[in-house]
Amino acid sequence: MNSCAASLQSAAELLRTGHLVAFPTETVYGLGADASNPTAVARIFAAKQRPTFDPLIVHVADLSQVECVVSKFPETARLLASEFWPGPLTLVLPKRDLIPDLVTAGLPGVGIRIPRHPVAIELLKAAGCPVAAPSANPFGGISPTTAQHVADGLGRNVDYIVDGGPCAVGLESTVLSLMTERPILLRHGGCPVEDIQRIIGTVEIARSDASLDNAAQLAPGMLSRHYAPGTRLILVDHDRLAEPIAGLRCGLLTAGKQPFSGRFARIESLCDDENLQTCAANFFAAMRSLDASDLDVIIAHEFPALGLGVALNDRLRRAAH
Ligand code: TXA
Ligand code: MG
């Protein structure tokens, strides 16, 4: 694990030669490979044990690289890009032939974003190729927000891990499809939907209970069980008190103070004052730590449903499924 300039050059060289490099972004760590190299991309699916119906997001350093990946960049995309890129917003746009079908799971659209993390940008520039990267965790598990999480989850299945410290946003990017006349939000994430709507007006929100068939067509990251710990997770409404269950070793995932805190075996409080940005930044690490605490059940408190709270609740619901 390394992030100095020389190691970034080595990491870029590994990407160019078809290897797998995990790297930090502002959202979560990604497991990267040259997006134009189908053999390298196939290694991502193998390393994560990810089904090939689940498409990968392509990461680029700047707008000139975007043009090599997508064949159309409509006005809506331009508006969103100028507001939110670099940043946690993925746009699905018609793909160019350079991008193999494996990247998009055979779909005509490719998810693309310019990440905001300086190390990611440096690496992408040095590599000079578009980089396909899902979150760097085994499929369906908790996304990694530190280099250590990547090493714990993928170990020797990754050729190199670039360490850029903990991720500042802590939740994956928001995914918005611009493949249809009306934009469709496929996944809530680090760019709140209210912010997007302020720029381009109302967007349709894909149903989160989409069936497997539907999900495969839209955004397979919408599979109902995803982002999940091994321990059973029970979700409590935002306006209810979280209480432990008698006879069980219970952990609590919450924000702010809870009256029954003393009765839980483990507590992860994401933030003292319910600041949603801090909650998001700490969320996956807290979930991992509870999952490793030999608990019978994790009880988690919903967040207020605004801003990043919407994406946090989405991840909690999938984890609880
Ligand atoms: O923040 C993020 O998005 C992180 C970092 C590394 O960029 N990446 C990430 O990738 O979370 P992943 O593979 O774990 O989740 C990406 C999801 C896919 O599961 C899929 O639902 C959606 O984005 N997606 C990607 N490409 C798509 C496409 N062409 N059409 C529809 N949905 C797509
Ligand atoms: Mg993922």
PDB file of N, CA and C in Angstrom, residues 139-172:
ATOM      1  N   PHE A 139     -18.107  -9.074  -3.878  1.00  0.00           N
ATOM      2  CA  PHE A 139     -19.455  -8.712  -4.338  1.00  0.00           C
ATOM      3  C   PHE A 139     -20.489  -8.811  -3.211  1.00  0.00           C
ATOM      4  N   GLY A 140     -21.306  -7.767  -3.096  1.00  0.00           N
ATOM      5  CA  GLY A 140     -22.414  -7.792  -2.141  1.00  0.00           C
ATOM      6  C   GLY A 140     -22.028  -7.340  -0.743  1.00  0.00           C
ATOM      7  N   GLY A 141     -20.723  -7.243  -0.469  1.00  0.00           N
ATOM      8  CA  GLY A 141     -20.278  -6.899   0.887  1.00  0.00           C
ATOM      9  C   GLY A 141     -20.206  -5.399   1.123  1.00  0.00           C
ATOM     10  N   ILE A 142     -19.571  -5.046   2.236  1.00  0.00           N
ATOM     11  CA  ILE A 142     -19.494  -3.639   2.641  1.00  0.00           C
ATOM     12  C   ILE A 142     -18.373  -2.952   1.857  1.00  0.00           C
ATOM     13  N   SER A 143     -18.668  -1.783   1.305  1.00  0.00           N
ATOM     14  CA  SER A 143     -17.663  -1.068   0.512  1.00  0.00           C
ATOM     15  C   SER A 143     -16.497  -0.607   1.383  1.00  0.00           C
ATOM     16  N   PRO A 144     -15.281  -0.588   0.814  1.00  0.00           N
ATOM     17  CA  PRO A 144     -14.092  -0.197   1.580  1.00  0.00           C
ATOM     18  C   PRO A 144     -13.867   1.302   1.579  1.00  0.00           C
ATOM     19  N   THR A 145     -13.586   1.871   2.740  1.00  0.00           N
ATOM     20  CA  THR A 145     -13.284   3.301   2.803  1.00  0.00           C
ATOM     21  C   THR A 145     -11.852   3.548   3.289  1.00  0.00           C
ATOM     22  N   THR A 146     -11.072   2.471   3.468  1.00  0.00           N
ATOM     23  CA  THR A 146      -9.633   2.620   3.732  1.00  0.00           C
ATOM     24  C   THR A 146      -8.900   1.548   2.926  1.00  0.00           C
ATOM     25  N   ALA A 147      -7.576   1.764   2.766  1.00  0.00           N
ATOM     26  CA  ALA A 147      -6.760   0.779   2.050  1.00  0.00           C
ATOM     27  C   ALA A 147      -6.759  -0.561   2.805  1.00  0.00           C
ATOM     28  N   GLN A 148      -6.796  -0.474   4.136  1.00  0.00           N
ATOM     29  CA  GLN A 148      -6.802  -1.707   4.941  1.00  0.00           C
ATOM     30  C   GLN A 148      -8.061  -2.532   4.676  1.00  0.00           C
ATOM     31  N   HIS A 149      -9.223  -1.847   4.531  1.00  0.00           N
ATOM     32  CA  HIS A 149     -10.451  -2.580   4.202  1.00  0.00           C
ATOM     33  C   HIS A 149     -10.276  -3.374   2.907  1.00  0.00           C
ATOM     34  N   VAL A 150      -9.594  -2.746   1.927  1.00  0.00           N
ATOM     35  CA  VAL A 150      -9.387  -3.425   0.640  1.00  0.00           C
ATOM     36  C   VAL A 150      -8.536  -4.665   0.855  1.00  0.00           C
ATOM     37  N   ALA A 151      -7.432  -4.489   1.590  1.00  0.00           N
ATOM     38  CA  ALA A 151      -6.526  -5.615   1.835  1.00  0.00           C
ATOM     39  C   ALA A 151      -7.268  -6.728   2.578  1.00  0.00           C
ATOM     40  N   ASP A 152      -8.103  -6.353   3.554  1.00  0.00           N
ATOM     41  CA  ASP A 152      -8.854  -7.357   4.325  1.00  0.00           C
ATOM     42  C   ASP A 152      -9.803  -8.143   3.422  1.00  0.00           C
ATOM     43  N   GLY A 153     -10.444  -7.452   2.494  1.00  0.00           N
ATOM     44  CA  GLY A 153     -11.491  -8.105   1.694  1.00  0.00           C
ATOM     45  C   GLY A 153     -10.962  -8.832   0.468  1.00  0.00           C
ATOM     46  N   LEU A 154      -9.987  -8.239  -0.202  1.00  0.00           N
ATOM     47  CA  LEU A 154      -9.550  -8.807  -1.495  1.00  0.00           C
ATOM     48  C   LEU A 154      -8.167  -9.440  -1.437  1.00  0.00           C
ATOM     49  N   GLY A 155      -7.383  -9.062  -0.434  1.00  0.00           N
ATOM     50  CA  GLY A 155      -6.069  -9.677  -0.219  1.00  0.00           C
ATOM     51  C   GLY A 155      -5.264  -9.807  -1.490  1.00  0.00           C
ATOM     52  N   ARG A 156      -4.864 -11.042  -1.782  1.00  0.00           N
ATOM     53  CA  ARG A 156      -3.944 -11.244  -2.910  1.00  0.00           C
ATOM     54  C   ARG A 156      -4.632 -11.193  -4.273  1.00  0.00           C
ATOM     55  N   ASN A 157      -5.955 -10.997  -4.279  1.00  0.00           N
ATOM     56  CA  ASN A 157      -6.651 -10.886  -5.570  1.00  0.00           C
ATOM     57  C   ASN A 157      -6.416  -9.551  -6.249  1.00  0.00           C
ATOM     58  N   VAL A 158      -5.701  -8.649  -5.561  1.00  0.00           N
ATOM     59  CA  VAL A 158      -5.419  -7.346  -6.171  1.00  0.00           C
ATOM     60  C   VAL A 158      -3.903  -7.187  -6.283  1.00  0.00           C
ATOM     61  N   ASP A 159      -3.440  -6.639  -7.423  1.00  0.00           N
ATOM     62  CA  ASP A 159      -1.998  -6.570  -7.662  1.00  0.00           C
ATOM     63  C   ASP A 159      -1.322  -5.450  -6.882  1.00  0.00           C
ATOM     64  N   TYR A 160      -2.063  -4.392  -6.603  1.00  0.00           N
ATOM     65  CA  TYR A 160      -1.451  -3.230  -5.962  1.00  0.00           C
ATOM     66  C   TYR A 160      -2.558  -2.420  -5.292  1.00  0.00           C
ATOM     67  N   ILE A 161      -2.264  -1.906  -4.087  1.00  0.00           N
ATOM     68  CA  ILE A 161      -3.240  -1.036  -3.412  1.00  0.00           C
ATOM     69  C   ILE A 161      -2.589   0.325  -3.185  1.00  0.00           C
ATOM     70  N   VAL A 162      -3.192   1.361  -3.751  1.00  0.00           N
ATOM     71  CA  VAL A 162      -2.707   2.726  -3.517  1.00  0.00           C
ATOM     72  C   VAL A 162      -3.430   3.250  -2.280  1.00  0.00           C
ATOM     73  N   ASP A 163      -2.652   3.678  -1.276  1.00  0.00           N
ATOM     74  CA  ASP A 163      -3.250   4.150  -0.027  1.00  0.00           C
ATOM     75  C   ASP A 163      -3.390   5.668  -0.062  1.00  0.00           C
ATOM     76  N   GLY A 164      -4.633   6.143  -0.023  1.00  0.00           N
ATOM     77  CA  GLY A 164      -4.855   7.601  -0.026  1.00  0.00           C
ATOM     78  C   GLY A 164      -5.591   8.029   1.228  1.00  0.00           C
ATOM     79  N   GLY A 165      -5.528   7.219   2.304  1.00  0.00           N
ATOM     80  CA  GLY A 165      -6.213   7.570   3.545  1.00  0.00           C
ATOM     81  C   GLY A 165      -7.700   7.277   3.456  1.00  0.00           C
ATOM     82  N   PRO A 166      -8.424   7.600   4.530  1.00  0.00           N
ATOM     83  CA  PRO A 166      -9.876   7.326   4.540  1.00  0.00           C
ATOM     84  C   PRO A 166     -10.624   8.197   3.534  1.00  0.00           C
ATOM     85  N   CYS A 167     -11.689   7.665   2.952  1.00  0.00           N
ATOM     86  CA  CYS A 167     -12.465   8.398   1.934  1.00  0.00           C
ATOM     87  C   CYS A 167     -13.316   9.481   2.602  1.00  0.00           C
ATOM     88  N   ALA A 168     -13.316  10.669   2.015  1.00  0.00           N
ATOM     89  CA  ALA A 168     -13.996  11.805   2.649  1.00  0.00           C
ATOM     90  C   ALA A 168     -15.517  11.713   2.566  1.00  0.00           C
ATOM     91  N   VAL A 169     -16.056  11.232   1.450  1.00  0.00           N
ATOM     92  CA  VAL A 169     -17.519  11.154   1.312  1.00  0.00           C
ATOM     93  C   VAL A 169     -18.040   9.889   1.995  1.00  0.00           C
ATOM     94  N   GLY A 170     -17.456   8.752   1.675  1.00  0.00           N
ATOM     95  CA  GLY A 170     -17.775   7.519   2.409  1.00  0.00           C
ATOM     96  C   GLY A 170     -18.935   6.716   1.865  1.00  0.00           C
ATOM     97  N   LEU A 171     -19.698   7.261   0.930  1.00  0.00           N
ATOM     98  CA  LEU A 171     -20.772   6.511   0.258  1.00  0.00           C
ATOM     99  C   LEU A 171     -20.471   6.521  -1.226  1.00  0.00           C
ATOM    100  N   GLU A 172     -20.917   5.495  -1.949  1.00  0.00           N
ATOM    101  CA  GLU A 172     -20.650   5.422  -3.379  1.00  0.00           C
ATOM    102  C   GLU A 172     -21.333   6.576  -4.114  1.00  0.00           C
TER     103      GLU A 172
END
